[in-house]
PDB file of C-alpha atoms in Angstrom:
ATOM      1  CA  MET A 111       0.000   0.000   0.000  1.00 62.00           C
ATOM      2  CA  LYS A 112       1.311   3.467  -0.894  1.00 77.00           C
ATOM      3  CA  ILE A 113       2.822   5.572   1.911  1.00 76.00           C
ATOM      4  CA  ILE A 114       2.845   9.343   1.355  1.00 79.00           C
ATOM      5  CA  GLU A 115       4.634  12.050   3.321  1.00 82.00           C
ATOM      6  CA  LEU A 116       2.543  15.165   3.921  1.00 81.00           C
ATOM      7  CA  ILE A 117       4.370  18.492   4.054  1.00 79.00           C
ATOM      8  CA  LEU A 118       3.566  22.163   4.541  1.00 78.00           C
ATOM      9  CA  ASP A 119       3.296  24.296   1.432  1.00 74.00           C
ATOM     10  CA  GLU A 120       3.703  27.745   2.959  1.00 71.00           C
ATOM     11  CA  ASP A 121       3.338  29.340  -0.464  1.00 67.00           C
ATOM     12  CA  ALA A 122      -0.249  28.098  -0.770  1.00 67.00           C
ATOM     13  CA  ILE A 123      -3.157  30.283   0.354  1.00 64.00           C
ATOM     14  CA  LEU A 124      -4.484  27.588   2.689  1.00 68.00           C
ATOM     15  CA  ASN A 125      -1.912  25.645   4.689  1.00 77.00           C
ATOM     16  CA  GLY A 126      -1.194  24.306   8.143  1.00 86.00           C
ATOM     17  CA  ILE A 127      -3.450  23.391  11.049  1.00 88.00           C
ATOM     18  CA  ASP A 128      -6.680  25.331  11.457  1.00 88.00           C
ATOM     19  CA  ALA A 129      -8.122  23.533  14.491  1.00 91.00           C
ATOM     20  CA  ILE A 130      -7.800  20.568  16.809  1.00 93.00           C
ATOM     21  CA  SER A 131     -10.732  18.186  16.973  1.00 92.00           C
ATOM     22  CA  ILE A 132     -11.604  15.932  19.913  1.00 91.00           C
ATOM     23  CA  VAL A 133     -12.597  12.529  18.584  1.00 89.00           C
ATOM     24  CA  GLU A 134     -13.467   9.019  19.692  1.00 87.00           C
ATOM     25  CA  ASN A 135     -10.855   7.315  17.519  1.00 84.00           C
ATOM     26  CA  PRO A 136      -7.752   9.484  16.986  1.00 85.00           C
ATOM     27  CA  ALA A 137      -5.885   8.615  13.801  1.00 80.00           C
ATOM     28  CA  ILE A 138      -2.531   8.634  15.612  1.00 75.00           C
ATOM     29  CA  GLU A 139      -3.901   5.879  17.895  1.00 71.00           C
ATOM     30  CA  LYS A 140      -2.969   7.687  21.085  1.00 71.00           C
ATOM     31  CA  ASN A 141      -5.629   8.888  23.527  1.00 74.00           C
ATOM     32  CA  PHE A 142      -5.413  11.960  25.702  1.00 67.00           C
ATOM     33  CA  VAL A 143      -5.705  11.943  29.476  1.00 69.00           C
ATOM     34  CA  ALA A 144      -8.293  14.052  31.284  1.00 66.00           C
ATOM     35  CA  LEU A 145      -6.767  15.849  34.243  1.00 62.00           C
ATOM     36  CA  ASN A 146      -9.515  15.900  36.850  1.00 51.00           C
ATOM     37  CA  LYS A 147      -7.911  17.209  40.020  1.00 42.00           C
ATOM     38  CA  GLN A 148      -5.695  20.193  40.605  1.00 37.00           C
ATOM     39  CA  GLN A 149      -2.266  19.666  42.065  1.00 34.00           C
ATOM     40  CA  LYS A 150      -2.142  20.463  45.787  1.00 30.00           C
ATOM     41  CA  MET A 151      -1.003  24.029  46.328  1.00 28.00           C
ATOM     42  CA  GLU A 152      -1.580  26.781  48.837  1.00 29.00           C
ATOM     43  CA  PHE A 153      -4.940  28.596  48.567  1.00 31.00           C
ATOM     44  CA  ALA A 154      -6.159  26.213  45.835  1.00 28.00           C
ATOM     45  CA  GLU A 155      -9.576  24.596  45.837  1.00 28.00           C
ATOM     46  CA  GLN A 156      -8.250  21.070  45.847  1.00 27.00           C
ATOM     47  CA  ASP A 157     -11.500  19.367  44.863  1.00 33.00           C
ATOM     48  CA  LYS A 158     -12.216  21.489  41.843  1.00 45.00           C
ATOM     49  CA  GLU A 159     -11.722  19.764  38.504  1.00 68.00           C
ATOM     50  CA  GLN A 160      -9.131  21.255  36.211  1.00 84.00           C
ATOM     51  CA  GLN A 161     -10.999  20.131  33.099  1.00 89.00           C
ATOM     52  CA  ILE A 162      -7.828  19.845  31.045  1.00 92.00           C
ATOM     53  CA  LEU A 163      -7.102  17.336  28.284  1.00 93.00           C
ATOM     54  CA  LEU A 164      -3.486  16.420  27.641  1.00 94.00           C
ATOM     55  CA  GLY A 165      -2.136  14.267  24.853  1.00 93.00           C
ATOM     56  CA  PRO A 166      -0.275  14.055  21.536  1.00 93.00           C
ATOM     57  CA  ALA A 167      -1.612  15.979  18.557  1.00 93.00           C
ATOM     58  CA  LEU A 168       0.903  14.631  16.018  1.00 93.00           C
ATOM     59  CA  ILE A 169       3.512  11.870  16.191  1.00 93.00           C
ATOM     60  CA  PRO A 170       6.414  11.910  13.686  1.00 92.00           C
ATOM     61  CA  ASN A 171       6.620   9.113  11.122  1.00 89.00           C
ATOM     62  CA  LYS A 172       3.409   7.564  12.453  1.00 87.00           C
ATOM     63  CA  THR A 173       1.558   6.067   9.490  1.00 84.00           C
ATOM     64  CA  ILE A 174      -2.103   7.076   9.333  1.00 83.00           C
ATOM     65  CA  TYR A 175      -4.536   5.051   7.232  1.00 80.00           C
ATOM     66  CA  ARG A 176      -6.594   6.925   4.668  1.00 78.00           C
ATOM     67  CA  HIS A 177      -9.268   5.899   2.165  1.00 74.00           C
ATOM     68  CA  GLN A 178     -10.048   8.488  -0.484  1.00 72.00           C
ATOM     69  CA  ASP A 179     -11.597   8.319  -3.954  1.00 71.00           C
ATOM     70  CA  GLY A 180     -11.579   4.547  -3.842  1.00 75.00           C
ATOM     71  CA  GLU A 181      -7.861   4.380  -3.021  1.00 78.00           C
ATOM     72  CA  GLU A 182      -6.303   3.117   0.211  1.00 80.00           C
ATOM     73  CA  PHE A 183      -3.008   4.574   1.406  1.00 80.00           C
ATOM     74  CA  TYR A 184      -1.050   5.781   4.425  1.00 82.00           C
ATOM     75  CA  VAL A 185       0.209   9.271   5.201  1.00 85.00           C
ATOM     76  CA  TYR A 186       2.759  10.487   7.732  1.00 88.00           C
ATOM     77  CA  PHE A 187       4.415  13.680   8.975  1.00 90.00           C
ATOM     78  CA  SER A 188       8.141  14.264   9.547  1.00 91.00           C
ATOM     79  CA  LYS A 189       9.559  15.890  12.688  1.00 93.00           C
ATOM     80  CA  LYS A 190      10.352  19.023  10.689  1.00 92.00           C
ATOM     81  CA  THR A 191       6.810  19.368   9.356  1.00 92.00           C
ATOM     82  CA  ILE A 192       5.263  18.756  12.772  1.00 93.00           C
ATOM     83  CA  ARG A 193       7.433  21.392  14.442  1.00 95.00           C
ATOM     84  CA  ARG A 194       6.646  24.005  11.793  1.00 93.00           C
ATOM     85  CA  ALA A 195       2.924  23.164  11.811  1.00 92.00           C
ATOM     86  CA  SER A 196       2.795  23.560  15.599  1.00 95.00           C
ATOM     87  CA  GLU A 197       4.560  26.932  15.328  1.00 95.00           C
ATOM     88  CA  LEU A 198       2.155  28.233  12.691  1.00 93.00           C
ATOM     89  CA  PHE A 199      -0.831  26.990  14.696  1.00 94.00           C
ATOM     90  CA  LEU A 200       0.176  29.279  17.569  1.00 95.00           C
ATOM     91  CA  MET A 201       1.454  32.162  15.441  1.00 94.00           C
ATOM     92  CA  ARG A 202      -1.917  32.386  13.696  1.00 92.00           C
ATOM     93  CA  GLY A 203      -3.835  32.392  16.967  1.00 94.00           C
ATOM     94  CA  ASN A 204      -5.733  29.150  16.374  1.00 94.00           C
ATOM     95  CA  GLN A 205      -5.577  28.079  20.035  1.00 95.00           C
ATOM     96  CA  ASN A 206      -9.316  28.593  20.522  1.00 96.00           C
ATOM     97  CA  LYS A 207     -10.426  26.716  17.414  1.00 94.00           C
ATOM     98  CA  SER A 208     -11.744  23.222  18.079  1.00 94.00           C
ATOM     99  CA  THR A 209     -14.363  20.836  16.754  1.00 93.00           C
ATOM    100  CA  LEU A 210     -16.130  17.632  17.761  1.00 92.00           C
ATOM    101  CA  GLU A 211     -15.398  14.705  15.437  1.00 90.00           C
ATOM    102  CA  HIS A 212     -14.318  17.191  12.725  1.00 88.00           C
ATOM    103  CA  GLN A 213     -17.908  18.394  12.415  1.00 87.00           C
ATOM    104  CA  ALA A 214     -19.493  20.518  15.142  1.00 88.00           C
ATOM    105  CA  GLN A 215     -17.602  23.675  16.071  1.00 91.00           C
ATOM    106  CA  LEU A 216     -16.996  23.898  19.804  1.00 93.00           C
ATOM    107  CA  HIS A 217     -16.766  26.907  22.096  1.00 94.00           C
ATOM    108  CA  GLY A 218     -14.878  27.203  25.367  1.00 95.00           C
ATOM    109  CA  LEU A 219     -11.969  24.932  24.428  1.00 95.00           C
ATOM    110  CA  SER A 220      -8.475  26.424  24.318  1.00 96.00           C
ATOM    111  CA  VAL A 221      -4.990  25.017  23.858  1.00 96.00           C
ATOM    112  CA  VAL A 222      -3.122  26.302  26.922  1.00 95.00           C
ATOM    113  CA  GLU A 223       0.124  24.351  26.504  1.00 95.00           C
ATOM    114  CA  SER A 224       2.011  23.253  23.407  1.00 96.00           C
ATOM    115  CA  TRP A 225       5.439  21.670  23.180  1.00 97.00           C
ATOM    116  CA  ILE A 226       7.623  19.385  21.091  1.00 97.00           C
ATOM    117  CA  VAL A 227       9.075  16.352  22.855  1.00 96.00           C
ATOM    118  CA  GLU A 228      12.877  16.668  22.825  1.00 96.00           C
ATOM    119  CA  ASP A 229      13.823  13.943  25.315  1.00 95.00           C
ATOM    120  CA  PRO A 230      11.200  11.159  25.522  1.00 93.00           C
ATOM    121  CA  GLU A 231      12.549   9.883  28.854  1.00 92.00           C
ATOM    122  CA  MET A 232      12.623  13.248  30.624  1.00 93.00           C
ATOM    123  CA  ASP A 233       9.631  14.883  28.968  1.00 95.00           C
ATOM    124  CA  LYS A 234       6.572  15.987  30.931  1.00 91.00           C
ATOM    125  CA  SER A 235       4.466  13.538  28.920  1.00 91.00           C
ATOM    126  CA  THR A 236       5.999  10.625  30.853  1.00 91.00           C
ATOM    127  CA  LEU A 237       4.251  11.841  34.009  1.00 89.00           C
ATOM    128  CA  TYR A 238       1.012  10.798  32.351  1.00 88.00           C
ATOM    129  CA  ASN A 239       2.351   7.460  31.078  1.00 88.00           C
ATOM    130  CA  PHE A 240       2.759   8.523  27.462  1.00 89.00           C
ATOM    131  CA  GLU A 241       5.447   6.750  25.487  1.00 89.00           C
ATOM    132  CA  VAL A 242       5.957   8.977  22.463  1.00 91.00           C
ATOM    133  CA  PRO A 243       9.025   9.519  20.272  1.00 93.00           C
ATOM    134  CA  LYS A 244      11.173  12.597  19.927  1.00 94.00           C
ATOM    135  CA  GLY A 245       9.478  15.220  17.787  1.00 95.00           C
ATOM    136  CA  THR A 246       5.942  14.503  19.006  1.00 95.00           C
ATOM    137  CA  TRP A 247       3.674  17.542  19.335  1.00 96.00           C
ATOM    138  CA  MET A 248       1.975  17.508  22.750  1.00 95.00           C
ATOM    139  CA  VAL A 249      -0.868  19.825  23.738  1.00 94.00           C
ATOM    140  CA  SER A 250      -2.951  20.601  26.811  1.00 94.00           C
ATOM    141  CA  MET A 251      -6.489  21.807  26.159  1.00 94.00           C
ATOM    142  CA  LYS A 252      -8.622  23.615  28.742  1.00 94.00           C
ATOM    143  CA  VAL A 253     -12.301  22.692  28.526  1.00 93.00           C
ATOM    144  CA  ASN A 254     -14.461  25.586  29.719  1.00 94.00           C
ATOM    145  CA  ASN A 255     -17.574  23.934  28.359  1.00 94.00           C
ATOM    146  CA  GLU A 256     -19.590  21.916  30.858  1.00 93.00           C
ATOM    147  CA  ASP A 257     -21.593  20.096  28.192  1.00 94.00           C
ATOM    148  CA  VAL A 258     -18.453  18.894  26.413  1.00 93.00           C
ATOM    149  CA  TRP A 259     -16.725  17.951  29.676  1.00 92.00           C
ATOM    150  CA  HIS A 260     -19.573  15.999  31.261  1.00 91.00           C
ATOM    151  CA  ASN A 261     -21.250  14.507  28.190  1.00 93.00           C
ATOM    152  CA  PHE A 262     -18.251  13.722  26.013  1.00 92.00           C
ATOM    153  CA  VAL A 263     -15.012  13.682  28.024  1.00 90.00           C
ATOM    154  CA  LYS A 264     -16.188  12.075  31.266  1.00 89.00           C
ATOM    155  CA  THR A 265     -18.359   9.546  29.430  1.00 91.00           C
ATOM    156  CA  GLY A 266     -15.433   8.482  27.229  1.00 90.00           C
ATOM    157  CA  ALA A 267     -17.231   9.502  24.045  1.00 92.00           C
ATOM    158  CA  VAL A 268     -14.054  11.304  22.951  1.00 92.00           C
ATOM    159  CA  LYS A 269     -10.614   9.899  23.626  1.00 91.00           C
ATOM    160  CA  GLY A 270      -8.019  11.831  21.668  1.00 92.00           C
ATOM    161  CA  PHE A 271      -6.964  14.708  19.455  1.00 94.00           C
ATOM    162  CA  SER A 272      -7.099  14.898  15.679  1.00 91.00           C
ATOM    163  CA  ILE A 273      -5.838  17.830  13.628  1.00 91.00           C
ATOM    164  CA  GLU A 274      -7.665  19.751  10.911  1.00 89.00           C
ATOM    165  CA  GLY A 275      -5.804  21.598   8.210  1.00 86.00           C
ATOM    166  CA  PHE A 276      -4.227  21.711   4.780  1.00 81.00           C
ATOM    167  CA  PHE A 277      -1.067  19.859   3.784  1.00 78.00           C
ATOM    168  CA  ALA A 278       0.601  19.061   0.474  1.00 74.00           C
ATOM    169  CA  ASP A 279       1.490  15.660  -0.923  1.00 70.00           C
ATOM    170  CA  LYS A 280       5.273  15.503  -1.229  1.00 62.00           C
ATOM    171  CA  VAL A 281       5.062  12.742  -3.817  1.00 55.00           C
ATOM    172  CA  SER A 282       2.774  14.618  -6.179  1.00 52.00           C
ATOM    173  CA  MET A 283       4.662  17.871  -5.661  1.00 45.00           C
ATOM    174  CA  SER A 284       7.924  16.265  -6.738  1.00 44.00           C
ATOM    175  CA  GLU A 285       6.445  14.671  -9.842  1.00 42.00           C
ATOM    176  CA  ILE A 286       6.190  16.564 -13.115  1.00 35.00           C
ATOM    177  CA  GLN A 287       2.792  15.889 -14.569  1.00 40.00           C
ATOM    178  CA  MET A 288       2.530  14.615 -18.135  1.00 43.00           C
ATOM    179  CA  GLU A 289       0.859  17.823 -19.306  1.00 67.00           C
ATOM    180  CA  SER A 290       3.361  20.553 -18.547  1.00 80.00           C
ATOM    181  CA  TYR A 291       4.428  23.920 -19.906  1.00 90.00           C
ATOM    182  CA  ALA A 292       7.977  25.173 -20.403  1.00 92.00           C
ATOM    183  CA  ASP A 293       7.332  28.136 -22.694  1.00 94.00           C
ATOM    184  CA  TYR A 294       8.038  30.728 -20.013  1.00 96.00           C
ATOM    185  CA  PRO A 295      10.450  33.571 -20.949  1.00 95.00           C
ATOM    186  CA  ASP A 296      14.211  33.368 -20.595  1.00 96.00           C
ATOM    187  CA  ASP A 297      13.964  36.125 -17.988  1.00 96.00           C
ATOM    188  CA  VAL A 298      12.107  33.686 -15.713  1.00 97.00           C
ATOM    189  CA  LYS A 299      14.930  31.154 -16.004  1.00 97.00           C
ATOM    190  CA  ALA A 300      17.546  33.870 -15.513  1.00 97.00           C
ATOM    191  CA  ASN A 301      15.893  35.152 -12.348  1.00 97.00           C
ATOM    192  CA  ALA A 302      15.808  31.654 -10.858  1.00 96.00           C
ATOM    193  CA  ARG A 303      19.451  31.029 -11.851  1.00 97.00           C
ATOM    194  CA  ASN A 304      20.514  34.310 -10.258  1.00 97.00           C
ATOM    195  CA  VAL A 305      18.919  33.178  -7.015  1.00 96.00           C
ATOM    196  CA  LEU A 306      20.672  29.807  -7.115  1.00 96.00           C
ATOM    197  CA  ASP A 307      24.028  31.472  -7.876  1.00 96.00           C
ATOM    198  CA  PHE A 308      23.548  33.769  -4.895  1.00 96.00           C
ATOM    199  CA  VAL A 309      22.584  31.013  -2.428  1.00 94.00           C
ATOM    200  CA  GLU A 310      25.454  28.820  -3.604  1.00 94.00           C
ATOM    201  CA  GLU A 311      27.805  31.416  -2.147  1.00 94.00           C
ATOM    202  CA  ASN A 312      25.685  32.832   0.661  1.00 94.00           C
ATOM    203  CA  GLY A 313      23.152  30.136   1.548  1.00 94.00           C
ATOM    204  CA  TRP A 314      19.401  30.535   1.960  1.00 94.00           C
ATOM    205  CA  GLY A 315      19.661  31.785   5.522  1.00 92.00           C
ATOM    206  CA  SER A 316      16.187  31.968   7.016  1.00 90.00           C
ATOM    207  CA  CYS A 317      14.583  32.578   3.622  1.00 92.00           C
ATOM    208  CA  GLY A 318      12.393  30.256   1.652  1.00 85.00           C
ATOM    209  CA  THR A 319      10.354  27.110   2.016  1.00 83.00           C
ATOM    210  CA  ASP A 320      11.131  23.714   0.497  1.00 82.00           C
ATOM    211  CA  VAL A 321       8.566  24.472  -2.192  1.00 83.00           C
ATOM    212  CA  GLY A 322      10.126  27.820  -3.098  1.00 88.00           C
ATOM    213  CA  LYS A 323      13.602  26.283  -3.291  1.00 91.00           C
ATOM    214  CA  GLN A 324      12.290  23.443  -5.427  1.00 88.00           C
ATOM    215  CA  ARG A 325      10.628  25.941  -7.743  1.00 93.00           C
ATOM    216  CA  ALA A 326      13.871  27.888  -8.256  1.00 94.00           C
ATOM    217  CA  ASN A 327      15.696  24.715  -9.304  1.00 93.00           C
ATOM    218  CA  GLN A 328      12.870  23.725 -11.617  1.00 93.00           C
ATOM    219  CA  LEU A 329      12.653  27.093 -13.371  1.00 96.00           C
ATOM    220  CA  ALA A 330      16.429  27.533 -13.651  1.00 96.00           C
ATOM    221  CA  LYS A 331      16.594  24.243 -15.569  1.00 94.00           C
ATOM    222  CA  GLY A 332      13.732  25.249 -17.850  1.00 94.00           C
ATOM    223  CA  GLU A 333      11.655  22.254 -16.806  1.00 92.00           C
ATOM    224  CA  GLY A 334       7.986  21.957 -17.658  1.00 90.00           C
ATOM    225  CA  ILE A 335       5.539  22.947 -14.934  1.00 89.00           C
ATOM    226  CA  SER A 336       1.976  21.784 -14.463  1.00 83.00           C
ATOM    227  CA  LEU A 337      -1.181  23.847 -14.566  1.00 83.00           C
ATOM    228  CA  ASP A 338      -1.437  23.535 -10.798  1.00 79.00           C
ATOM    229  CA  THR A 339       2.101  24.917 -10.433  1.00 86.00           C
ATOM    230  CA  ILE A 340       1.287  27.816 -12.754  1.00 90.00           C
ATOM    231  CA  LYS A 341      -1.671  28.656 -10.505  1.00 87.00           C
ATOM    232  CA  ARG A 342       0.631  28.520  -7.460  1.00 86.00           C
ATOM    233  CA  MET A 343       3.117  30.744  -9.274  1.00 92.00           C
ATOM    234  CA  TYR A 344       0.496  33.350 -10.103  1.00 92.00           C
ATOM    235  CA  SER A 345      -0.921  33.204  -6.575  1.00 89.00           C
ATOM    236  CA  TYR A 346       2.462  33.585  -4.878  1.00 90.00           C
ATOM    237  CA  LEU A 347       3.783  36.355  -7.131  1.00 94.00           C
ATOM    238  CA  SER A 348       0.521  38.322  -6.921  1.00 92.00           C
ATOM    239  CA  ARG A 349       0.436  38.170  -3.132  1.00 90.00           C
ATOM    240  CA  HIS A 350       4.114  39.002  -2.647  1.00 93.00           C
ATOM    241  CA  GLU A 351       4.604  41.716  -5.258  1.00 92.00           C
ATOM    242  CA  ALA A 352       4.429  44.331  -2.510  1.00 91.00           C
ATOM    243  CA  ASP A 353       7.449  42.695  -0.830  1.00 92.00           C
ATOM    244  CA  LEU A 354       9.636  44.261  -3.513  1.00 94.00           C
ATOM    245  CA  ASP A 355       8.927  47.699  -2.066  1.00 93.00           C
ATOM    246  CA  ALA A 356      10.909  46.805   1.054  1.00 92.00           C
ATOM    247  CA  SER A 357      13.391  44.354  -0.462  1.00 94.00           C
ATOM    248  CA  LYS A 358      15.493  45.721  -3.315  1.00 93.00           C
ATOM    249  CA  SER A 359      18.269  43.124  -3.379  1.00 95.00           C
ATOM    250  CA  TYR A 360      19.021  39.560  -2.314  1.00 95.00           C
ATOM    251  CA  THR A 361      20.823  40.854   0.764  1.00 94.00           C
ATOM    252  CA  ASP A 362      17.871  43.013   1.754  1.00 93.00           C
ATOM    253  CA  GLY A 363      15.566  40.560   3.521  1.00 93.00           C
ATOM    254  CA  CYS A 364      13.894  37.595   1.842  1.00 94.00           C
ATOM    255  CA  GLY A 365      11.410  39.425  -0.375  1.00 95.00           C
ATOM    256  CA  LYS A 366      13.288  39.813  -3.649  1.00 96.00           C
ATOM    257  CA  LEU A 367      15.233  36.593  -3.203  1.00 96.00           C
ATOM    258  CA  MET A 368      12.105  34.457  -2.970  1.00 96.00           C
ATOM    259  CA  TYR A 369      10.227  36.508  -5.547  1.00 96.00           C
ATOM    260  CA  ASP A 370      12.922  35.776  -8.113  1.00 97.00           C
ATOM    261  CA  ALA A 371      13.045  32.150  -6.979  1.00 96.00           C
ATOM    262  CA  TRP A 372       9.506  31.941  -8.378  1.00 96.00           C
ATOM    263  CA  GLY A 373      10.648  33.632 -11.622  1.00 96.00           C
ATOM    264  CA  GLY A 374      10.179  37.301 -10.726  1.00 96.00           C
ATOM    265  CA  LYS A 375       7.950  39.830 -12.460  1.00 95.00           C
ATOM    266  CA  SER A 376       8.378  38.087 -15.809  1.00 96.00           C
ATOM    267  CA  ALA A 377       6.854  34.973 -14.286  1.00 96.00           C
ATOM    268  CA  LEU A 378       3.925  36.977 -12.913  1.00 95.00           C
ATOM    269  CA  SER A 379       3.066  38.281 -16.394  1.00 94.00           C
ATOM    270  CA  TRP A 380       3.605  34.901 -18.031  1.00 96.00           C
ATOM    271  CA  SER A 381       1.567  32.943 -15.489  1.00 94.00           C
ATOM    272  CA  ARG A 382      -1.327  35.415 -15.726  1.00 92.00           C
ATOM    273  CA  ASN A 383      -1.363  35.218 -19.532  1.00 93.00           C
ATOM    274  CA  LYS A 384      -0.915  31.441 -19.528  1.00 92.00           C
ATOM    275  CA  LEU A 385      -3.885  30.916 -17.244  1.00 91.00           C
ATOM    276  CA  ARG A 386      -6.027  33.080 -19.503  1.00 89.00           C
ATOM    277  CA  GLU A 387      -4.817  31.147 -22.518  1.00 89.00           C
ATOM    278  CA  LEU A 388      -5.803  27.888 -20.822  1.00 85.00           C
ATOM    279  CA  GLY A 389      -9.226  29.198 -19.932  1.00 83.00           C
ATOM    280  CA  GLU A 390      -8.453  29.661 -16.265  1.00 75.00           C
ATOM    281  CA  SER A 391      -8.904  33.415 -16.172  1.00 54.00           C
ATOM    282  CA  GLY A 392     -12.639  33.793 -15.595  1.00 38.00           C
ATOM    283  CA  GLU A 393     -14.600  32.855 -12.549  1.00 41.00           C
ATOM    284  CA  ASP A 394     -11.885  30.622 -11.089  1.00 48.00           C
ATOM    285  CA  MET A 395      -9.338  33.436 -11.130  1.00 47.00           C
ATOM    286  CA  GLU A 396     -11.835  35.871  -9.629  1.00 44.00           C
ATOM    287  CA  ILE A 397     -12.519  33.453  -6.774  1.00 48.00           C
ATOM    288  CA  GLU A 398      -8.780  33.017  -6.182  1.00 49.00           C
ATOM    289  CA  ASP A 399      -8.280  36.792  -6.104  1.00 48.00           C
ATOM    290  CA  LEU A 400     -11.133  37.131  -3.596  1.00 47.00           C
ATOM    291  CA  LEU A 401      -9.582  34.425  -1.419  1.00 51.00           C
ATOM    292  CA  MET A 402      -6.219  36.168  -1.489  1.00 48.00           C
ATOM    293  CA  ALA A 403      -7.846  39.460  -0.562  1.00 48.00           C
ATOM    294  CA  ALA A 404      -9.687  37.793   2.322  1.00 50.00           C
ATOM    295  CA  VAL A 405      -6.487  36.204   3.605  1.00 47.00           C
ATOM    296  CA  LYS A 406      -4.639  39.549   3.440  1.00 45.00           C
ATOM    297  CA  GLU A 407      -7.440  41.234   5.336  1.00 47.00           C
ATOM    298  CA  TYR A 408      -7.495  38.494   7.987  1.00 46.00           C
ATOM    299  CA  PHE A 409      -3.779  38.730   8.721  1.00 43.00           C
ATOM    300  CA  LYS A 410      -3.581  42.552   8.835  1.00 44.00           C
TER     301      LYS A 410
END
């Protein structure tokens, strides 16, 4: 059966973890523990329930069974992807987003602790009898919802965490589809080559995602790119064009470096015209533009 690694595509409009769901059968096959009593401390009401759930949200290299479109396969996340996904989850303020069985939106549930297991033997998770590998993402969730606590947690109707979000398929992203297009201008190739020449001497530093670096190599070689990649190109270059106002050179932040990694302004013009040529310029493009505008507004 096929095993696929899922990765973050930070250049896509939708990516990362949007919410954590409490479910009866967590895909990672690890249940949470419900912390019922507060630790004894001065001035504390010792009999009051904490109403906190603690457990793993993601376990590295743990294969997760999936059945989609008539196909059975497994997916997994690397330590690197899990760490970055956990960072983005907090950076975007998604701590208060939760659902029940990936369906009903819940209120009153908040992630109050989040950490990556560095030393499985010394980690806090061992206090609650968890045996998880290095790189596991652990969370504690406060349940300020009496209905959820009494009717779902205490009854055992929910037993673990399950993430909700958007991830890319590393296999499909690394494959060049049969129908591809390599008729982009020489300026696009030159911009990508300039980036690669620069990073060969100076490195990427903190700039760029795996997808952006992959794109630079692809364009510099003049390889064919799929329709989906052209859409990603147009989306990225449209959203990040304003970065060039603050970044004028490759040593001036990451803006121009990554913009040229995607082919630069020549690639923006080409991708826009190519999508129109392929009949992708009408309603679909308008919807994409509206989505980009909504995302910009949300993160102001």
